[in-house]
Amino acid sequence: MPVDLSVEIAGLRLANPVLASSGTFGYGLEFAHLVDLNRLGGIVVKGLSLEPMEGAASPRVCETPSGMLNAIGLQNVGVRAFVGEKLPKLAVYQTAVVANVFGTTVEEYCEVLRILEDAAGLAAYELNISCPNVKRGGLQFGSDPGMATEVVSAARRTVSKRPLWVKLSPLVSDIGKMASAVEEVGADALTIANTYPAMCLDAASRSSRIASPTGGLSGPAIKPITLRLVYEASKAVKIPILGLGGIEKADDALEYFLAGASAVQVGTAHFADPRASERLVRSLGRRCDDLNISKISDIRCGFQS
Ligand SMILES: Cc1cc2nc3c(=O)[nH]c(=O)nc-3n(C[C@H](O)[C@H](O)[C@H](O)COP(=O)(O)O)c2cc1C
C-alpha cells in the first residue's frame, strides 16, 4: 500500500503536506521549468502588498553557519499585478496556491485581502504579521497579542471565501499565548514561524555583510528553536499548524509532525536546490514506508519525552 501523504488543513485537502514557503519560491512560475509544480502540496507565493515594492538594496542575502541571513525588503509585484498576471498562469497546476499577505496598517492588509477575495484560483490566505505597524511607531503586528488580534480580526471580517492562515513571528515571549489569541479571533490555521532578526558583520571591512544592518535568519540553524515553538503552540490551540524552519530532509519534516504540525513548508533549502520541496515529497513517502507509517497525519504530536 502506498503511504497516504494527504492532509487536511482547515477544510483544505492537500495531496501531500509539503508546501513551498513564501519568499523562497517566487510566484512558483519561475520554478516551473525545473520543478513539477503538480507534485507539491502547495505553493505559498511571495508576500503581496497593496502597491508594488522594489525592496531593499543589494546584497540582500548572505550565508551563515547552517543558515542564511536575508533582507529582501518585501519586494513584490503588488496584489493587482499578481491577480492579473501571475495567478491565471498558476491556476493550471494541480497544487494549492496560497497568497501570503502583508501591510503596514490594518486597512492595507484588508484592502489586499479584498482584492484577492474577488480572484479565482486561490486555496487560502496566509497573513504575515511580522511587519512593522506604521501607526504604532513601527512595532511589529506580530510582537504583541493586542496588535496581532486587531489585524487578524479585521482580516477575519474581510474574508469569507477561503481559510485564513496566520504566520506568526518567532520573536514573542509566549508563543502559546499568541497562538491562542489569534485562534480566538478567527484564524483557521497557524504557520510557525518566520525568520529570526539577526545580523552578520564583516570584521575586516567593518560593515554589514548585507546592505541592511540587520536581516532575518533562516535555515537549519533555526530548526531546533522553531520546533519548540510549534510544540508549545500545538499544546495551546486546536487549529492546525504548518511548521517551517530549516526543513531539508524527510526526518526534518517528521520532527515537525511529531512536535504538532499538520503540514510543513520548505524555505531556505530552495536556495541550495530549487527542487528541494519536490524532492522532500518523494523522500517523505519513502521514509514513512521505512518507518511503517502508513498515514502521515497519524504521527502528529506522537513523540515521547
Ligand atoms: C529570501 C527570503 C524571503 C522571504 N520572504 C518572505 C515573505 O515575503 N513573507 C513571509 O511570510 N515570509 C518570508 N520569508 C520567510 C520564510 O517563508 C520562512 O518562514 C523562513 O525562511 C523559515 O523557513 P526556512 O528556514 O525553511 O527558510 C522569507 C525568507 C527568505 C529566506
mmCIF file of C-alpha atoms and ligand atoms in Angstrom:
data_model
loop_
_atom_site.group_PDB
_atom_site.id
_atom_site.type_symbol
_atom_site.label_atom_id
_atom_site.label_comp_id
_atom_site.label_asym_id
_atom_site.label_seq_id
_atom_site.Cartn_x
_atom_site.Cartn_y
_atom_site.Cartn_z
ATOM 1 C CA MET A 1 0.000 0.000 0.000
ATOM 2 C CA PRO A 2 1.399 3.442 -0.845
ATOM 3 C CA VAL A 3 1.839 5.807 2.106
ATOM 4 C CA ASP A 4 -1.076 8.230 2.479
ATOM 5 C CA LEU A 5 0.581 11.646 2.498
ATOM 6 C CA SER A 6 -2.642 13.629 2.176
ATOM 7 C CA VAL A 7 -3.564 16.087 4.932
ATOM 8 C CA GLU A 8 -6.418 18.419 5.686
ATOM 9 C CA ILE A 9 -5.723 21.979 6.837
ATOM 10 C CA ALA A 10 -8.834 23.804 7.991
ATOM 11 C CA GLY A 11 -11.073 22.145 5.403
ATOM 12 C CA LEU A 12 -8.485 22.344 2.622
ATOM 13 C CA ARG A 13 -7.369 18.929 1.348
ATOM 14 C CA LEU A 14 -3.719 18.807 0.248
ATOM 15 C CA ALA A 15 -2.358 15.882 -1.781
ATOM 16 C CA ASN A 16 0.729 15.934 0.434
ATOM 17 C CA PRO A 17 1.918 18.011 3.406
ATOM 18 C CA VAL A 18 4.812 19.830 1.691
ATOM 19 C CA LEU A 19 4.421 23.454 0.621
ATOM 20 C CA ALA A 20 6.989 25.890 -0.736
ATOM 21 C CA SER A 21 7.263 28.792 1.724
ATOM 22 C CA SER A 22 6.667 32.446 0.993
ATOM 23 C CA GLY A 23 9.585 34.423 -0.398
ATOM 24 C CA THR A 24 11.703 31.407 -1.244
ATOM 25 C CA PHE A 25 9.837 30.170 -4.326
ATOM 26 C CA GLY A 26 8.839 33.404 -6.096
ATOM 27 C CA TYR A 27 5.346 33.109 -7.530
ATOM 28 C CA GLY A 28 6.007 29.439 -8.305
ATOM 29 C CA LEU A 29 6.057 30.139 -12.043
ATOM 30 C CA GLU A 30 9.792 30.944 -12.047
ATOM 31 C CA PHE A 31 10.416 27.335 -10.956
ATOM 32 C CA ALA A 32 8.042 25.627 -13.409
ATOM 33 C CA HIS A 33 10.850 24.700 -15.836
ATOM 34 C CA LEU A 34 12.794 22.962 -13.051
ATOM 35 C CA VAL A 35 10.145 21.543 -10.734
ATOM 36 C CA ASP A 36 6.934 19.610 -11.370
ATOM 37 C CA LEU A 37 4.668 22.014 -9.505
ATOM 38 C CA ASN A 38 1.868 19.419 -9.571
ATOM 39 C CA ARG A 39 3.917 17.325 -7.127
ATOM 40 C CA LEU A 40 3.833 19.954 -4.369
ATOM 41 C CA GLY A 41 1.134 20.040 -1.713
ATOM 42 C CA GLY A 42 1.044 23.785 -2.202
ATOM 43 C CA ILE A 43 2.879 26.966 -3.044
ATOM 44 C CA VAL A 44 2.813 29.993 -0.768
ATOM 45 C CA VAL A 45 3.633 32.915 -3.026
ATOM 46 C CA LYS A 46 5.914 35.860 -2.229
ATOM 47 C CA GLY A 47 4.287 38.306 0.234
ATOM 48 C CA LEU A 48 1.800 40.605 -1.527
ATOM 49 C CA SER A 49 1.265 44.262 -0.691
ATOM 50 C CA LEU A 50 -1.268 46.778 -1.954
ATOM 51 C CA GLU A 51 1.274 48.556 -4.171
ATOM 52 C CA PRO A 52 4.345 47.044 -5.888
ATOM 53 C CA MET A 53 7.548 47.272 -3.824
ATOM 54 C CA GLU A 54 11.132 47.429 -5.103
ATOM 55 C CA GLY A 55 12.634 46.041 -1.938
ATOM 56 C CA ALA A 56 15.972 46.660 -0.240
ATOM 57 C CA ALA A 57 19.368 47.437 -1.743
ATOM 58 C CA SER A 58 21.779 44.603 -2.639
ATOM 59 C CA PRO A 59 23.415 42.487 -1.374
ATOM 60 C CA ARG A 60 20.249 41.126 0.203
ATOM 61 C CA VAL A 61 21.396 37.717 1.381
ATOM 62 C CA CYS A 62 24.483 36.145 2.883
ATOM 63 C CA GLU A 63 25.355 32.673 4.051
ATOM 64 C CA THR A 64 25.764 31.974 7.777
ATOM 65 C CA PRO A 65 26.838 28.825 9.624
ATOM 66 C CA SER A 66 23.953 26.413 8.841
ATOM 67 C CA GLY A 67 21.731 29.134 7.508
ATOM 68 C CA MET A 68 21.163 32.356 5.677
ATOM 69 C CA LEU A 69 20.521 35.989 6.516
ATOM 70 C CA ASN A 70 18.181 37.967 4.268
ATOM 71 C CA ALA A 71 16.815 41.477 3.980
ATOM 72 C CA ILE A 72 14.820 41.443 0.750
ATOM 73 C CA GLY A 73 12.609 44.296 1.888
ATOM 74 C CA LEU A 74 9.407 42.515 0.829
ATOM 75 C CA GLN A 75 9.918 43.179 -2.876
ATOM 76 C CA ASN A 76 6.820 42.147 -4.835
ATOM 77 C CA VAL A 77 4.746 42.978 -7.896
ATOM 78 C CA GLY A 78 1.766 44.175 -5.838
ATOM 79 C CA VAL A 79 -1.542 42.393 -5.403
ATOM 80 C CA ARG A 80 -3.198 43.671 -8.597
ATOM 81 C CA ALA A 81 -0.370 42.505 -10.884
ATOM 82 C CA PHE A 82 -0.361 39.186 -9.035
ATOM 83 C CA VAL A 83 -4.068 38.692 -9.689
ATOM 84 C CA GLY A 84 -3.862 39.891 -13.298
ATOM 85 C CA GLU A 85 -0.620 38.294 -14.466
ATOM 86 C CA LYS A 86 0.598 35.533 -12.144
ATOM 87 C CA LEU A 87 -2.485 33.837 -10.709
ATOM 88 C CA PRO A 88 -4.126 32.838 -14.031
ATOM 89 C CA LYS A 89 -0.890 31.039 -15.023
ATOM 90 C CA LEU A 90 -0.618 29.317 -11.640
ATOM 91 C CA ALA A 91 -4.203 28.096 -11.744
ATOM 92 C CA VAL A 92 -3.370 25.402 -14.350
ATOM 93 C CA TYR A 93 -1.315 23.425 -11.818
ATOM 94 C CA GLN A 94 -2.781 20.783 -9.501
ATOM 95 C CA THR A 95 -1.419 22.365 -6.355
ATOM 96 C CA ALA A 96 -2.861 24.626 -3.672
ATOM 97 C CA VAL A 97 -1.915 28.256 -4.270
ATOM 98 C CA VAL A 98 -1.743 30.267 -1.054
ATOM 99 C CA ALA A 99 -1.493 34.071 -1.062
ATOM 100 C CA ASN A 100 0.843 35.484 1.583
ATOM 101 C CA VAL A 101 -0.372 38.972 2.522
ATOM 102 C CA PHE A 102 1.173 41.886 4.392
ATOM 103 C CA GLY A 103 0.650 45.591 5.041
ATOM 104 C CA THR A 104 1.833 48.423 7.236
ATOM 105 C CA THR A 105 -1.653 49.276 8.529
ATOM 106 C CA VAL A 106 -4.706 47.151 9.312
ATOM 107 C CA GLU A 107 -6.538 48.864 6.434
ATOM 108 C CA GLU A 108 -3.790 47.921 3.980
ATOM 109 C CA TYR A 109 -3.953 44.248 4.982
ATOM 110 C CA CYS A 110 -7.725 44.288 4.477
ATOM 111 C CA GLU A 111 -7.529 46.033 1.115
ATOM 112 C CA VAL A 112 -5.111 43.408 -0.217
ATOM 113 C CA LEU A 113 -7.447 40.660 1.024
ATOM 114 C CA ARG A 114 -10.491 42.345 -0.543
ATOM 115 C CA ILE A 115 -8.766 42.314 -3.950
ATOM 116 C CA LEU A 116 -7.833 38.644 -3.519
ATOM 117 C CA GLU A 117 -11.378 37.667 -2.482
ATOM 118 C CA ASP A 118 -12.585 38.547 -5.991
ATOM 119 C CA ALA A 119 -9.870 36.462 -7.699
ATOM 120 C CA ALA A 120 -10.218 32.824 -8.811
ATOM 121 C CA GLY A 121 -7.611 30.124 -8.259
ATOM 122 C CA LEU A 122 -6.555 30.596 -4.640
ATOM 123 C CA ALA A 123 -6.795 27.942 -1.936
ATOM 124 C CA ALA A 124 -6.074 30.002 1.211
ATOM 125 C CA TYR A 125 -4.638 33.220 2.604
ATOM 126 C CA GLU A 126 -1.556 33.411 4.796
ATOM 127 C CA LEU A 127 -1.329 36.620 6.804
ATOM 128 C CA ASN A 128 2.272 37.617 7.506
ATOM 129 C CA ILE A 129 2.097 39.595 10.741
ATOM 130 C CA SER A 130 5.877 40.048 11.073
ATOM 131 C CA CYS A 131 5.555 43.554 9.638
ATOM 132 C CA PRO A 132 6.015 46.969 11.234
ATOM 133 C CA ASN A 133 2.765 48.809 12.036
ATOM 134 C CA VAL A 134 3.374 52.388 10.891
ATOM 135 C CA LYS A 135 0.531 53.718 13.039
ATOM 136 C CA ARG A 136 2.047 52.219 16.194
ATOM 137 C CA GLY A 137 5.591 53.523 15.824
ATOM 138 C CA GLY A 138 6.922 50.656 13.726
ATOM 139 C CA LEU A 139 6.320 47.893 16.277
ATOM 140 C CA GLN A 140 5.652 44.569 14.559
ATOM 141 C CA PHE A 141 1.995 43.448 14.446
ATOM 142 C CA GLY A 142 3.189 40.013 15.421
ATOM 143 C CA SER A 143 5.144 41.042 18.509
ATOM 144 C CA ASP A 144 2.159 41.911 20.673
ATOM 145 C CA PRO A 145 -1.051 39.833 21.131
ATOM 146 C CA GLY A 146 -3.183 43.029 21.143
ATOM 147 C CA MET A 147 -1.887 44.222 17.776
ATOM 148 C CA ALA A 148 -1.937 40.712 16.326
ATOM 149 C CA THR A 149 -5.586 40.183 17.268
ATOM 150 C CA GLU A 150 -6.513 43.597 15.864
ATOM 151 C CA VAL A 151 -5.166 42.753 12.399
ATOM 152 C CA VAL A 152 -6.392 39.145 12.440
ATOM 153 C CA SER A 153 -9.944 40.044 13.490
ATOM 154 C CA ALA A 154 -10.109 42.738 10.794
ATOM 155 C CA ALA A 155 -8.872 40.196 8.251
ATOM 156 C CA ARG A 156 -11.430 37.673 9.506
ATOM 157 C CA ARG A 157 -14.247 40.169 8.905
ATOM 158 C CA THR A 158 -12.879 40.835 5.395
ATOM 159 C CA VAL A 159 -12.576 37.291 4.046
ATOM 160 C CA SER A 160 -15.128 34.522 3.831
ATOM 161 C CA LYS A 161 -14.255 32.559 0.700
ATOM 162 C CA ARG A 162 -11.078 30.817 1.834
ATOM 163 C CA PRO A 163 -9.310 29.704 5.011
ATOM 164 C CA LEU A 164 -7.260 32.334 6.823
ATOM 165 C CA TRP A 165 -3.848 31.139 7.979
ATOM 166 C CA VAL A 166 -1.779 33.409 10.209
ATOM 167 C CA LYS A 167 2.024 33.271 10.058
ATOM 168 C CA LEU A 168 3.472 34.053 13.460
ATOM 169 C CA SER A 169 6.674 35.820 14.319
ATOM 170 C CA PRO A 170 9.093 33.669 16.346
ATOM 171 C CA LEU A 171 10.034 36.721 18.400
ATOM 172 C CA VAL A 172 7.420 36.505 21.144
ATOM 173 C CA SER A 173 7.837 35.767 24.822
ATOM 174 C CA ASP A 174 4.935 33.281 24.933
ATOM 175 C CA ILE A 175 4.053 31.595 21.635
ATOM 176 C CA GLY A 176 1.156 29.673 23.218
ATOM 177 C CA LYS A 177 -0.466 32.919 24.340
ATOM 178 C CA MET A 178 -0.014 34.474 20.898
ATOM 179 C CA ALA A 179 -1.298 31.356 19.145
ATOM 180 C CA SER A 180 -4.469 31.145 21.232
ATOM 181 C CA ALA A 181 -5.105 34.907 20.969
ATOM 182 C CA VAL A 182 -5.037 34.625 17.180
ATOM 183 C CA GLU A 183 -7.134 31.423 17.227
ATOM 184 C CA GLU A 184 -9.775 33.131 19.353
ATOM 185 C CA VAL A 185 -10.327 35.902 16.802
ATOM 186 C CA GLY A 186 -10.836 33.524 13.917
ATOM 187 C CA ALA A 187 -7.572 32.212 12.457
ATOM 188 C CA ASP A 188 -8.224 28.882 10.711
ATOM 189 C CA ALA A 189 -4.593 27.716 10.881
ATOM 190 C CA LEU A 190 -1.176 28.949 12.032
ATOM 191 C CA THR A 191 2.115 28.995 10.158
ATOM 192 C CA ILE A 192 5.042 28.830 12.589
ATOM 193 C CA ALA A 193 7.333 30.596 12.052
ATOM 194 C CA ASN A 194 9.004 33.437 10.195
ATOM 195 C CA THR A 195 12.738 34.294 10.313
ATOM 196 C CA TYR A 196 14.646 35.470 13.433
ATOM 197 C CA PRO A 197 16.003 39.033 13.489
ATOM 198 C CA ALA A 198 19.795 38.737 13.268
ATOM 199 C CA MET A 199 22.934 40.387 11.912
ATOM 200 C CA CYS A 200 26.194 39.468 10.184
ATOM 201 C CA LEU A 201 29.239 41.730 10.170
ATOM 202 C CA ASP A 202 32.500 41.549 8.294
ATOM 203 C CA ALA A 203 35.335 42.337 10.699
ATOM 204 C CA ALA A 204 37.860 43.316 8.013
ATOM 205 C CA SER A 205 35.645 45.841 6.200
ATOM 206 C CA ARG A 206 33.783 46.786 9.398
ATOM 207 C CA SER A 207 30.500 46.578 7.526
ATOM 208 C CA SER A 208 27.340 44.540 7.402
ATOM 209 C CA ARG A 209 27.563 41.539 5.095
ATOM 210 C CA ILE A 210 24.273 42.590 3.523
ATOM 211 C CA ALA A 211 23.219 46.119 2.545
ATOM 212 C CA SER A 212 20.886 46.427 5.558
ATOM 213 C CA PRO A 213 22.380 46.386 9.058
ATOM 214 C CA THR A 214 20.078 43.534 10.118
ATOM 215 C CA GLY A 215 18.025 40.806 8.462
ATOM 216 C CA GLY A 216 16.146 37.573 9.101
ATOM 217 C CA LEU A 217 17.924 34.326 9.913
ATOM 218 C CA SER A 218 16.619 31.096 8.359
ATOM 219 C CA GLY A 219 17.772 27.584 7.507
ATOM 220 C CA PRO A 220 18.904 24.549 9.558
ATOM 221 C CA ALA A 221 20.338 26.813 12.302
ATOM 222 C CA ILE A 222 16.826 27.787 13.404
ATOM 223 C CA LYS A 223 15.186 24.359 13.251
ATOM 224 C CA PRO A 224 15.510 23.345 16.927
ATOM 225 C CA ILE A 225 14.258 26.763 18.058
ATOM 226 C CA THR A 226 11.212 26.797 15.790
ATOM 227 C CA LEU A 227 10.450 23.146 16.522
ATOM 228 C CA ARG A 228 9.925 24.106 20.140
ATOM 229 C CA LEU A 229 7.620 26.961 19.105
ATOM 230 C CA VAL A 230 5.476 24.507 17.132
ATOM 231 C CA TYR A 231 5.373 22.168 20.123
ATOM 232 C CA GLU A 232 4.380 24.916 22.573
ATOM 233 C CA ALA A 233 1.772 26.369 20.208
ATOM 234 C CA SER A 234 0.255 22.959 19.463
ATOM 235 C CA LYS A 235 -0.445 22.494 23.165
ATOM 236 C CA ALA A 236 -2.288 25.830 23.245
ATOM 237 C CA VAL A 237 -4.568 25.627 20.169
ATOM 238 C CA LYS A 238 -6.931 23.266 18.355
ATOM 239 C CA ILE A 239 -6.426 24.729 14.873
ATOM 240 C CA PRO A 240 -3.813 23.086 12.605
ATOM 241 C CA ILE A 241 -0.222 24.302 12.442
ATOM 242 C CA LEU A 242 2.053 24.448 9.408
ATOM 243 C CA GLY A 243 5.625 24.159 10.661
ATOM 244 C CA LEU A 244 8.700 25.578 8.979
ATOM 245 C CA GLY A 245 12.245 26.498 9.743
ATOM 246 C CA GLY A 246 15.280 24.666 8.415
ATOM 247 C CA ILE A 247 13.451 21.764 6.786
ATOM 248 C CA GLU A 248 15.580 19.961 4.193
ATOM 249 C CA LYS A 249 15.167 16.235 4.675
ATOM 250 C CA ALA A 250 12.313 13.823 5.381
ATOM 251 C CA ASP A 251 13.294 13.458 9.047
ATOM 252 C CA ASP A 252 13.204 17.256 9.497
ATOM 253 C CA ALA A 253 9.590 17.214 8.328
ATOM 254 C CA LEU A 254 8.744 14.201 10.514
ATOM 255 C CA GLU A 255 10.155 16.000 13.546
ATOM 256 C CA TYR A 256 7.781 18.901 12.898
ATOM 257 C CA PHE A 257 4.849 16.464 12.648
ATOM 258 C CA LEU A 258 5.855 14.820 15.909
ATOM 259 C CA ALA A 259 6.046 18.241 17.585
ATOM 260 C CA GLY A 260 2.473 19.017 16.485
ATOM 261 C CA ALA A 261 2.480 20.297 12.893
ATOM 262 C CA SER A 262 -0.103 19.084 10.367
ATOM 263 C CA ALA A 263 1.890 20.200 7.323
ATOM 264 C CA VAL A 264 5.315 21.706 6.635
ATOM 265 C CA GLN A 265 6.835 24.346 4.409
ATOM 266 C CA VAL A 266 10.268 24.426 2.794
ATOM 267 C CA GLY A 267 12.112 27.736 2.511
ATOM 268 C CA THR A 268 15.863 28.314 2.507
ATOM 269 C CA ALA A 269 16.542 24.788 1.167
ATOM 270 C CA HIS A 270 15.328 26.070 -2.236
ATOM 271 C CA PHE A 271 18.392 28.335 -2.447
ATOM 272 C CA ALA A 272 20.721 25.323 -2.498
ATOM 273 C CA ASP A 273 18.384 23.121 -4.552
ATOM 274 C CA PRO A 274 15.373 24.567 -6.379
ATOM 275 C CA ARG A 275 13.871 21.067 -6.335
ATOM 276 C CA ALA A 276 14.127 20.753 -2.534
ATOM 277 C CA SER A 277 10.380 20.652 -1.868
ATOM 278 C CA GLU A 278 9.633 18.255 -4.742
ATOM 279 C CA ARG A 279 12.459 16.013 -3.516
ATOM 280 C CA LEU A 280 11.086 16.161 0.028
ATOM 281 C CA VAL A 281 7.682 14.852 -1.111
ATOM 282 C CA ARG A 282 9.381 11.782 -2.577
ATOM 283 C CA SER A 283 11.772 11.171 0.321
ATOM 284 C CA LEU A 284 8.978 11.631 2.861
ATOM 285 C CA GLY A 285 6.969 8.863 1.215
ATOM 286 C CA ARG A 286 9.980 6.530 1.257
ATOM 287 C CA ARG A 287 10.907 7.381 4.850
ATOM 288 C CA CYS A 288 7.353 6.777 6.078
ATOM 289 C CA ASP A 289 7.428 3.427 4.350
ATOM 290 C CA ASP A 290 10.730 2.553 6.127
ATOM 291 C CA LEU A 291 9.245 3.562 9.478
ATOM 292 C CA ASN A 292 5.939 1.736 8.883
ATOM 293 C CA ILE A 293 3.931 4.941 8.866
ATOM 294 C CA SER A 294 1.012 4.283 6.543
ATOM 295 C CA LYS A 295 -0.714 7.634 7.032
ATOM 296 C CA ILE A 296 1.326 10.779 7.672
ATOM 297 C CA SER A 297 -1.409 12.513 9.646
ATOM 298 C CA ASP A 298 -1.336 9.679 12.225
ATOM 299 C CA ILE A 299 2.038 10.698 13.666
ATOM 300 C CA ARG A 300 1.079 14.254 14.617
ATOM 301 C CA CYS A 301 2.024 15.029 18.249
ATOM 302 C CA GLY A 302 3.315 11.493 18.557
ATOM 303 C CA PHE A 303 6.668 11.962 20.273
ATOM 304 C CA GLN A 304 7.704 10.521 23.609
ATOM 305 C CA SER A 305 9.770 12.558 26.038
HETATM 306 C C1 LIG B 1 14.737 35.287 0.951
HETATM 307 C C2 LIG B 1 13.550 35.102 1.854
HETATM 308 C C3 LIG B 1 12.383 35.827 1.630
HETATM 309 C C4 LIG B 1 11.277 35.646 2.456
HETATM 310 N N1 LIG B 1 10.110 36.350 2.218
HETATM 311 C C5 LIG B 1 9.007 36.130 2.977
HETATM 312 C C6 LIG B 1 7.769 36.785 2.697
HETATM 313 O O1 LIG B 1 7.627 37.552 1.740
HETATM 314 N N2 LIG B 1 6.708 36.539 3.530
HETATM 315 C C7 LIG B 1 6.799 35.666 4.583
HETATM 316 O O2 LIG B 1 5.810 35.478 5.299
HETATM 317 N N3 LIG B 1 7.961 35.003 4.846
HETATM 318 C C8 LIG B 1 9.042 35.217 4.075
HETATM 319 N N4 LIG B 1 10.214 34.547 4.335
HETATM 320 C C9 LIG B 1 10.269 33.590 5.463
HETATM 321 C C10 LIG B 1 10.152 32.134 5.003
HETATM 322 O O3 LIG B 1 8.923 31.903 4.341
HETATM 323 C C11 LIG B 1 10.287 31.160 6.208
HETATM 324 O O4 LIG B 1 9.288 31.480 7.161
HETATM 325 C C12 LIG B 1 11.653 31.231 6.890
HETATM 326 O O5 LIG B 1 12.681 31.430 5.948
HETATM 327 C C13 LIG B 1 11.955 29.994 7.730
HETATM 328 O O6 LIG B 1 11.968 28.819 6.966
HETATM 329 P P1 LIG B 1 13.332 28.186 6.339
HETATM 330 O O7 LIG B 1 14.300 28.063 7.460
HETATM 331 O O8 LIG B 1 12.921 26.867 5.740
HETATM 332 O O9 LIG B 1 13.786 29.149 5.303
HETATM 333 C C14 LIG B 1 11.342 34.717 3.526
HETATM 334 C C15 LIG B 1 12.528 34.001 3.739
HETATM 335 C C16 LIG B 1 13.618 34.166 2.918
HETATM 336 C C17 LIG B 1 14.861 33.336 3.176
#
